């Protein structure tokens, strides 16, 4: 019987073409089965995964709580893309004899998508392209300039620092804030340190979020914080939806209290057909594409295969938990 691997949320159906799932050196046949549709609840997931030895899951879209792991007695290996995952119950995995491993992940794709969203908002690309293709008005927007404007970054880690360097290359004034950021670290990147998030929000023309989700960042931008943004300011979030109060953001967009928002992350994913984010005005939205690039997928699935081979050889790699 082959070692069966379920690959979840393979929406593009590329998992078996971007990596070689054969495992000859492990001495055991490996069968990879991609699932191109998202499972809506735990009941569906438990039924679908009952006959698999391994599950490969993308990022933190699918939770693996004890209630699910307890229902998968055949499961031996769980591989998640990335090297941290907040939706896996590691204690329950251990209790069920499940080894949890991760993969490396590049910070480059989310940096590039951040700028795609920011530029798309600033120059009205979707609106103007749609009008051109559908016979609409020839020019209907006046683009927002980047040069000389202030880019405010919430977070100056690896991704935030890369976003900052691009902003500086555009001739923008860049400032940054986070709970742990120091003036010295900001100076190393060549940006201005903001003493508070309130200061950063009030003075920025573009605000981009690059923070990890935790107790201190959940709901970091609520109604009071969004009210500090100027009516001409654009907000971009490629980090985690829960950092921004979603109802407050929708209200700000509908009431025209900010110029617009670029969003790649949502409170529910995939986004339901009737979700208000699908029809919100002044919103440029993408379906969580931050990590979705060929090079990153080759790394995810290639290292997932590597993880399977290592597990079968009795020496798991990149073990989490």
mmCIF file of C-alpha atoms in Angstrom:
data_model
loop_
_atom_site.group_PDB
_atom_site.id
_atom_site.type_symbol
_atom_site.label_atom_id
_atom_site.label_comp_id
_atom_site.label_asym_id
_atom_site.label_seq_id
_atom_site.Cartn_x
_atom_site.Cartn_y
_atom_site.Cartn_z
ATOM 1 C CA UNK A 1 0.000 0.000 0.000
ATOM 2 C CA UNK A 2 1.482 3.414 -0.930
ATOM 3 C CA UNK A 3 2.175 6.188 1.544
ATOM 4 C CA UNK A 4 -0.752 8.460 0.662
ATOM 5 C CA UNK A 5 -0.365 12.257 0.827
ATOM 6 C CA UNK A 6 -3.315 14.636 0.624
ATOM 7 C CA UNK A 7 -2.414 18.093 -0.693
ATOM 8 C CA UNK A 8 -4.993 20.610 0.520
ATOM 9 C CA UNK A 9 -6.120 23.781 -1.254
ATOM 10 C CA UNK A 10 -4.195 23.133 -4.458
ATOM 11 C CA UNK A 11 -6.458 25.648 -6.197
ATOM 12 C CA UNK A 12 -4.255 25.908 -9.297
ATOM 13 C CA UNK A 13 -3.747 22.106 -9.466
ATOM 14 C CA UNK A 14 0.035 22.464 -9.653
ATOM 15 C CA UNK A 15 1.314 20.533 -6.622
ATOM 16 C CA UNK A 16 2.077 17.372 -8.577
ATOM 17 C CA UNK A 17 3.742 19.209 -11.463
ATOM 18 C CA UNK A 18 6.016 21.528 -9.471
ATOM 19 C CA UNK A 19 7.650 18.697 -7.506
ATOM 20 C CA UNK A 20 8.583 15.057 -8.044
ATOM 21 C CA UNK A 21 6.518 13.085 -5.540
ATOM 22 C CA UNK A 22 8.192 9.763 -6.190
ATOM 23 C CA UNK A 23 10.334 8.583 -3.297
ATOM 24 C CA UNK A 24 12.558 5.770 -4.585
ATOM 25 C CA UNK A 25 15.277 6.208 -2.002
ATOM 26 C CA UNK A 26 12.741 5.831 0.796
ATOM 27 C CA UNK A 27 11.848 2.336 -0.343
ATOM 28 C CA UNK A 28 8.124 3.100 -0.233
ATOM 29 C CA UNK A 29 5.743 4.224 -2.945
ATOM 30 C CA UNK A 30 4.257 7.692 -2.419
ATOM 31 C CA UNK A 31 0.895 8.738 -3.831
ATOM 32 C CA UNK A 32 0.071 12.466 -3.860
ATOM 33 C CA UNK A 33 -3.607 13.371 -4.167
ATOM 34 C CA UNK A 34 -4.336 17.085 -4.707
ATOM 35 C CA UNK A 35 -7.607 18.631 -3.547
ATOM 36 C CA UNK A 36 -8.441 21.655 -5.659
ATOM 37 C CA UNK A 37 -11.516 22.694 -3.661
ATOM 38 C CA UNK A 38 -11.498 23.970 -0.091
ATOM 39 C CA UNK A 39 -13.264 21.889 2.555
ATOM 40 C CA UNK A 40 -15.900 23.967 4.275
ATOM 41 C CA UNK A 41 -15.985 22.294 7.684
ATOM 42 C CA UNK A 42 -14.316 19.740 9.918
ATOM 43 C CA UNK A 43 -16.809 16.999 9.040
ATOM 44 C CA UNK A 44 -15.928 17.204 5.339
ATOM 45 C CA UNK A 45 -12.229 17.390 6.131
ATOM 46 C CA UNK A 46 -12.252 14.387 8.458
ATOM 47 C CA UNK A 47 -14.092 12.265 5.903
ATOM 48 C CA UNK A 48 -11.805 13.286 3.041
ATOM 49 C CA UNK A 49 -8.563 12.690 4.974
ATOM 50 C CA UNK A 50 -9.482 9.405 6.650
ATOM 51 C CA UNK A 51 -7.406 7.266 4.274
ATOM 52 C CA UNK A 52 -4.244 9.378 4.176
ATOM 53 C CA UNK A 53 -0.910 8.895 5.944
ATOM 54 C CA UNK A 54 0.220 12.466 5.285
ATOM 55 C CA UNK A 55 -1.396 15.858 4.771
ATOM 56 C CA UNK A 56 0.279 18.849 3.145
ATOM 57 C CA UNK A 57 -1.444 22.109 4.046
ATOM 58 C CA UNK A 58 -0.815 25.651 2.812
ATOM 59 C CA UNK A 59 -0.052 28.277 5.413
ATOM 60 C CA UNK A 60 -2.708 28.664 8.143
ATOM 61 C CA UNK A 61 -5.883 28.302 6.115
ATOM 62 C CA UNK A 62 -6.903 24.899 7.519
ATOM 63 C CA UNK A 63 -6.927 24.462 11.322
ATOM 64 C CA UNK A 64 -5.829 21.135 12.779
ATOM 65 C CA UNK A 65 -7.306 21.120 16.293
ATOM 66 C CA UNK A 66 -7.408 18.097 18.588
ATOM 67 C CA UNK A 67 -10.988 17.371 17.512
ATOM 68 C CA UNK A 68 -9.811 16.789 13.929
ATOM 69 C CA UNK A 69 -6.531 15.045 14.699
ATOM 70 C CA UNK A 70 -8.345 12.601 16.995
ATOM 71 C CA UNK A 71 -10.475 11.533 14.007
ATOM 72 C CA UNK A 72 -7.517 10.744 11.739
ATOM 73 C CA UNK A 73 -5.943 7.561 13.184
ATOM 74 C CA UNK A 74 -4.065 6.784 9.964
ATOM 75 C CA UNK A 75 -2.367 10.200 9.828
ATOM 76 C CA UNK A 76 1.361 10.001 10.541
ATOM 77 C CA UNK A 77 2.805 13.184 9.019
ATOM 78 C CA UNK A 78 1.510 16.764 8.694
ATOM 79 C CA UNK A 79 3.540 19.205 6.585
ATOM 80 C CA UNK A 80 2.671 22.910 6.589
ATOM 81 C CA UNK A 81 4.228 25.513 4.324
ATOM 82 C CA UNK A 82 6.221 27.989 6.352
ATOM 83 C CA UNK A 83 8.116 27.461 9.591
ATOM 84 C CA UNK A 84 5.404 28.530 12.017
ATOM 85 C CA UNK A 85 1.727 27.711 12.170
ATOM 86 C CA UNK A 86 -0.751 28.980 14.763
ATOM 87 C CA UNK A 87 -3.681 26.732 13.775
ATOM 88 C CA UNK A 88 -2.081 23.337 14.464
ATOM 89 C CA UNK A 89 -2.551 21.806 17.917
ATOM 90 C CA UNK A 90 0.970 20.478 18.390
ATOM 91 C CA UNK A 91 0.188 18.732 21.666
ATOM 92 C CA UNK A 92 -2.714 16.878 20.074
ATOM 93 C CA UNK A 93 -0.534 15.962 17.094
ATOM 94 C CA UNK A 94 2.077 14.482 19.404
ATOM 95 C CA UNK A 95 -0.561 12.611 21.397
ATOM 96 C CA UNK A 96 -1.847 11.083 18.160
ATOM 97 C CA UNK A 97 1.613 10.119 16.948
ATOM 98 C CA UNK A 98 1.644 12.734 14.186
ATOM 99 C CA UNK A 99 4.945 14.381 13.237
ATOM 100 C CA UNK A 100 4.533 18.027 12.176
ATOM 101 C CA UNK A 101 7.062 19.556 9.772
ATOM 102 C CA UNK A 102 7.381 22.831 7.901
ATOM 103 C CA UNK A 103 9.012 24.252 4.804
ATOM 104 C CA UNK A 104 10.976 27.377 4.077
ATOM 105 C CA UNK A 105 9.148 30.364 2.619
ATOM 106 C CA UNK A 106 10.429 33.364 0.709
ATOM 107 C CA UNK A 107 9.578 36.888 1.831
ATOM 108 C CA UNK A 108 9.932 38.221 -1.701
ATOM 109 C CA UNK A 109 6.448 37.374 -3.090
ATOM 110 C CA UNK A 110 4.504 39.293 -0.394
ATOM 111 C CA UNK A 111 6.788 42.294 -0.858
ATOM 112 C CA UNK A 112 6.070 42.311 -4.581
ATOM 113 C CA UNK A 113 2.327 41.905 -4.074
ATOM 114 C CA UNK A 114 2.315 44.753 -1.558
ATOM 115 C CA UNK A 115 3.662 47.044 -4.237
ATOM 116 C CA UNK A 116 1.281 45.656 -6.861
ATOM 117 C CA UNK A 117 -1.639 46.603 -4.603
ATOM 118 C CA UNK A 118 -0.201 49.968 -3.640
ATOM 119 C CA UNK A 119 0.547 50.965 -7.230
ATOM 120 C CA UNK A 120 -2.770 49.607 -8.431
ATOM 121 C CA UNK A 121 -4.575 51.775 -5.900
ATOM 122 C CA UNK A 122 -2.480 54.881 -6.519
ATOM 123 C CA UNK A 123 -3.002 54.841 -10.278
ATOM 124 C CA UNK A 124 -6.524 53.415 -10.443
ATOM 125 C CA UNK A 125 -5.299 50.562 -12.629
ATOM 126 C CA UNK A 126 -8.314 48.263 -12.311
ATOM 127 C CA UNK A 127 -10.836 51.039 -12.893
ATOM 128 C CA UNK A 128 -8.970 52.483 -15.865
ATOM 129 C CA UNK A 129 -8.224 49.092 -17.446
ATOM 130 C CA UNK A 130 -11.844 47.980 -17.065
ATOM 131 C CA UNK A 131 -13.091 51.210 -18.640
ATOM 132 C CA UNK A 132 -10.691 50.834 -21.556
ATOM 133 C CA UNK A 133 -11.740 47.228 -22.240
ATOM 134 C CA UNK A 134 -15.465 47.878 -21.840
ATOM 135 C CA UNK A 135 -15.699 51.107 -23.814
ATOM 136 C CA UNK A 136 -15.894 53.369 -20.802
ATOM 137 C CA UNK A 137 -14.442 56.864 -20.398
ATOM 138 C CA UNK A 138 -10.959 57.595 -21.645
ATOM 139 C CA UNK A 139 -9.282 58.616 -18.344
ATOM 140 C CA UNK A 140 -11.513 59.026 -15.328
ATOM 141 C CA UNK A 141 -9.043 59.110 -12.439
ATOM 142 C CA UNK A 142 -6.173 61.333 -11.351
ATOM 143 C CA UNK A 143 -3.388 59.191 -9.957
ATOM 144 C CA UNK A 144 -1.805 59.682 -6.550
ATOM 145 C CA UNK A 145 1.924 60.408 -6.660
ATOM 146 C CA UNK A 146 4.426 58.327 -4.720
ATOM 147 C CA UNK A 147 7.488 60.550 -5.005
ATOM 148 C CA UNK A 148 7.661 62.896 -2.039
ATOM 149 C CA UNK A 149 4.717 61.262 -0.242
ATOM 150 C CA UNK A 150 4.979 59.465 3.097
ATOM 151 C CA UNK A 151 4.788 55.691 3.355
ATOM 152 C CA UNK A 152 4.030 54.491 6.874
ATOM 153 C CA UNK A 153 4.947 50.904 7.721
ATOM 154 C CA UNK A 154 3.456 48.996 10.611
ATOM 155 C CA UNK A 155 6.270 46.512 11.105
ATOM 156 C CA UNK A 156 9.878 46.637 9.928
ATOM 157 C CA UNK A 157 10.889 42.984 9.873
ATOM 158 C CA UNK A 158 12.236 41.228 6.802
ATOM 159 C CA UNK A 159 9.171 41.988 4.664
ATOM 160 C CA UNK A 160 8.611 45.489 6.036
ATOM 161 C CA UNK A 161 12.252 46.427 5.498
ATOM 162 C CA UNK A 162 12.127 45.232 1.878
ATOM 163 C CA UNK A 163 8.941 47.235 1.284
ATOM 164 C CA UNK A 164 10.682 50.255 2.818
ATOM 165 C CA UNK A 165 13.639 50.011 0.440
ATOM 166 C CA UNK A 166 11.328 50.019 -2.568
ATOM 167 C CA UNK A 167 9.532 53.064 -1.187
ATOM 168 C CA UNK A 168 12.832 54.858 -0.770
ATOM 169 C CA UNK A 169 13.726 53.977 -4.374
ATOM 170 C CA UNK A 170 10.490 55.669 -5.465
ATOM 171 C CA UNK A 171 11.603 58.792 -3.618
ATOM 172 C CA UNK A 172 9.072 58.401 -0.833
ATOM 173 C CA UNK A 173 9.552 59.481 2.749
ATOM 174 C CA UNK A 174 9.282 56.295 4.791
ATOM 175 C CA UNK A 175 8.501 55.931 8.478
ATOM 176 C CA UNK A 176 7.856 52.830 10.566
ATOM 177 C CA UNK A 177 6.423 51.745 13.899
ATOM 178 C CA UNK A 178 5.889 48.546 15.848
ATOM 179 C CA UNK A 179 5.808 47.649 19.517
ATOM 180 C CA UNK A 180 9.443 46.536 19.514
ATOM 181 C CA UNK A 181 10.901 48.833 16.854
ATOM 182 C CA UNK A 182 13.712 51.123 17.953
ATOM 183 C CA UNK A 183 15.031 54.292 16.391
ATOM 184 C CA UNK A 184 18.325 52.505 15.825
ATOM 185 C CA UNK A 185 16.759 49.696 13.826
ATOM 186 C CA UNK A 186 14.769 52.192 11.756
ATOM 187 C CA UNK A 187 17.951 54.121 11.018
ATOM 188 C CA UNK A 188 19.665 50.920 9.845
ATOM 189 C CA UNK A 189 16.994 50.549 7.159
ATOM 190 C CA UNK A 190 17.154 54.254 6.343
ATOM 191 C CA UNK A 191 13.673 55.171 7.513
ATOM 192 C CA UNK A 192 12.238 57.477 10.147
ATOM 193 C CA UNK A 193 11.101 55.969 13.462
ATOM 194 C CA UNK A 194 7.566 56.928 14.459
ATOM 195 C CA UNK A 195 7.102 57.288 18.208
ATOM 196 C CA UNK A 196 3.587 55.818 18.127
ATOM 197 C CA UNK A 197 1.201 54.130 15.742
ATOM 198 C CA UNK A 198 -1.086 57.137 16.103
ATOM 199 C CA UNK A 199 1.666 59.435 14.863
ATOM 200 C CA UNK A 200 2.410 57.125 11.938
ATOM 201 C CA UNK A 201 -1.239 56.807 10.897
ATOM 202 C CA UNK A 202 -1.942 60.526 11.083
ATOM 203 C CA UNK A 203 1.049 61.600 8.990
ATOM 204 C CA UNK A 204 1.105 58.895 6.276
ATOM 205 C CA UNK A 205 -0.232 59.038 2.732
ATOM 206 C CA UNK A 206 0.098 55.268 2.347
ATOM 207 C CA UNK A 207 0.035 52.768 5.214
ATOM 208 C CA UNK A 208 1.174 49.165 4.778
ATOM 209 C CA UNK A 209 0.898 46.428 7.422
ATOM 210 C CA UNK A 210 3.723 43.928 7.973
ATOM 211 C CA UNK A 211 3.156 42.514 11.446
ATOM 212 C CA UNK A 212 2.716 39.004 12.788
ATOM 213 C CA UNK A 213 -0.683 38.294 14.313
ATOM 214 C CA UNK A 214 -0.623 37.996 18.100
ATOM 215 C CA UNK A 215 -2.353 39.222 21.219
ATOM 216 C CA UNK A 216 -0.927 42.722 20.838
ATOM 217 C CA UNK A 217 -1.622 43.087 17.127
ATOM 218 C CA UNK A 218 -5.095 41.545 16.898
ATOM 219 C CA UNK A 219 -7.483 44.460 16.283
ATOM 220 C CA UNK A 220 -4.554 46.898 16.271
ATOM 221 C CA UNK A 221 -6.381 49.138 13.803
ATOM 222 C CA UNK A 222 -9.907 49.717 15.037
ATOM 223 C CA UNK A 223 -12.382 52.566 14.466
ATOM 224 C CA UNK A 224 -10.316 55.080 16.457
ATOM 225 C CA UNK A 225 -7.101 54.263 14.606
ATOM 226 C CA UNK A 226 -8.715 54.284 11.154
ATOM 227 C CA UNK A 227 -10.236 57.672 11.995
ATOM 228 C CA UNK A 228 -6.697 59.066 12.220
ATOM 229 C CA UNK A 229 -6.051 58.381 8.535
ATOM 230 C CA UNK A 230 -6.427 61.272 6.132
ATOM 231 C CA UNK A 231 -9.214 61.063 3.534
ATOM 232 C CA UNK A 232 -6.469 60.854 0.901
ATOM 233 C CA UNK A 233 -4.631 57.940 2.560
ATOM 234 C CA UNK A 234 -4.495 54.389 1.176
ATOM 235 C CA UNK A 235 -4.224 51.341 3.456
ATOM 236 C CA UNK A 236 -2.605 48.063 2.320
ATOM 237 C CA UNK A 237 -2.812 44.787 4.256
ATOM 238 C CA UNK A 238 -0.955 41.706 3.018
ATOM 239 C CA UNK A 239 -0.302 40.431 6.545
ATOM 240 C CA UNK A 240 -3.306 39.142 8.537
ATOM 241 C CA UNK A 241 -6.930 40.261 8.336
ATOM 242 C CA UNK A 242 -7.453 40.228 12.109
ATOM 243 C CA UNK A 243 -4.931 43.051 12.583
ATOM 244 C CA UNK A 244 -7.574 45.385 11.166
ATOM 245 C CA UNK A 245 -11.140 45.585 12.480
ATOM 246 C CA UNK A 246 -12.976 44.414 9.361
ATOM 247 C CA UNK A 247 -16.268 46.168 10.137
ATOM 248 C CA UNK A 248 -14.443 49.427 10.814
ATOM 249 C CA UNK A 249 -12.536 49.114 7.536
ATOM 250 C CA UNK A 250 -15.722 48.453 5.570
ATOM 251 C CA UNK A 251 -17.356 51.498 7.170
ATOM 252 C CA UNK A 252 -14.370 53.703 6.329
ATOM 253 C CA UNK A 253 -14.456 52.555 2.688
ATOM 254 C CA UNK A 254 -18.212 52.956 2.300
ATOM 255 C CA UNK A 255 -18.210 56.407 3.876
ATOM 256 C CA UNK A 256 -15.200 57.596 1.890
ATOM 257 C CA UNK A 257 -13.169 58.367 5.002
ATOM 258 C CA UNK A 258 -10.041 56.912 3.363
ATOM 259 C CA UNK A 259 -9.034 57.007 -0.291
ATOM 260 C CA UNK A 260 -8.956 53.227 -0.612
ATOM 261 C CA UNK A 261 -7.555 49.927 0.612
ATOM 262 C CA UNK A 262 -5.591 47.082 -0.920
ATOM 263 C CA UNK A 263 -6.348 43.804 0.863
ATOM 264 C CA UNK A 264 -4.993 40.287 0.309
ATOM 265 C CA UNK A 265 -6.162 38.686 3.578
ATOM 266 C CA UNK A 266 -9.653 38.096 4.945
ATOM 267 C CA UNK A 267 -11.424 36.946 8.085
ATOM 268 C CA UNK A 268 -12.797 33.925 6.187
ATOM 269 C CA UNK A 269 -10.901 32.223 3.370
ATOM 270 C CA UNK A 270 -11.848 31.426 0.697
ATOM 271 C CA UNK A 271 -14.129 34.457 0.779
ATOM 272 C CA UNK A 272 -17.848 33.504 0.669
ATOM 273 C CA UNK A 273 -19.745 34.707 -2.392
ATOM 274 C CA UNK A 274 -21.895 37.054 -0.295
ATOM 275 C CA UNK A 275 -19.067 38.467 1.829
ATOM 276 C CA UNK A 276 -19.251 42.309 1.989
ATOM 277 C CA UNK A 277 -15.583 42.600 1.030
ATOM 278 C CA UNK A 278 -16.499 41.413 -2.467
ATOM 279 C CA UNK A 279 -18.590 44.522 -3.115
ATOM 280 C CA UNK A 280 -16.935 47.167 -0.942
ATOM 281 C CA UNK A 281 -16.158 50.457 -2.733
ATOM 282 C CA UNK A 282 -12.606 51.818 -2.966
ATOM 283 C CA UNK A 283 -11.221 48.326 -2.416
ATOM 284 C CA UNK A 284 -8.603 46.524 -4.485
ATOM 285 C CA UNK A 285 -8.744 42.933 -3.261
ATOM 286 C CA UNK A 286 -6.826 39.780 -4.173
ATOM 287 C CA UNK A 287 -7.473 36.181 -2.979
ATOM 288 C CA UNK A 288 -4.503 35.803 -0.610
ATOM 289 C CA UNK A 289 -1.856 35.797 -3.331
ATOM 290 C CA UNK A 290 0.948 37.099 -1.124
ATOM 291 C CA UNK A 291 2.837 33.809 -1.041
ATOM 292 C CA UNK A 292 1.581 32.480 -4.399
ATOM 293 C CA UNK A 293 4.466 32.546 -6.861
ATOM 294 C CA UNK A 294 6.125 29.832 -8.900
ATOM 295 C CA UNK A 295 9.416 29.970 -7.009
ATOM 296 C CA UNK A 296 7.670 29.844 -3.650
ATOM 297 C CA UNK A 297 5.415 26.959 -4.696
ATOM 298 C CA UNK A 298 8.395 25.030 -6.021
ATOM 299 C CA UNK A 299 10.007 25.532 -2.624
ATOM 300 C CA UNK A 300 6.866 24.544 -0.689
ATOM 301 C CA UNK A 301 6.092 21.397 -2.624
ATOM 302 C CA UNK A 302 9.713 20.475 -3.229
ATOM 303 C CA UNK A 303 10.440 20.628 0.487
ATOM 304 C CA UNK A 304 7.171 18.839 1.254
ATOM 305 C CA UNK A 305 8.438 15.940 -0.851
ATOM 306 C CA UNK A 306 11.782 16.212 0.907
ATOM 307 C CA UNK A 307 9.917 16.085 4.214
ATOM 308 C CA UNK A 308 8.044 12.933 3.201
ATOM 309 C CA UNK A 309 11.267 11.216 2.119
ATOM 310 C CA UNK A 310 13.035 12.213 5.323
ATOM 311 C CA UNK A 311 10.149 10.953 7.441
ATOM 312 C CA UNK A 312 10.048 7.619 5.635
ATOM 313 C CA UNK A 313 13.803 7.320 6.124
ATOM 314 C CA UNK A 314 13.310 7.798 9.863
ATOM 315 C CA UNK A 315 14.938 11.250 10.083
ATOM 316 C CA UNK A 316 12.255 13.977 9.849
ATOM 317 C CA UNK A 317 13.444 17.469 8.870
ATOM 318 C CA UNK A 318 12.184 20.934 9.829
ATOM 319 C CA UNK A 319 10.107 19.516 12.682
ATOM 320 C CA UNK A 320 7.684 22.014 14.251
ATOM 321 C CA UNK A 321 6.081 22.173 17.669
#
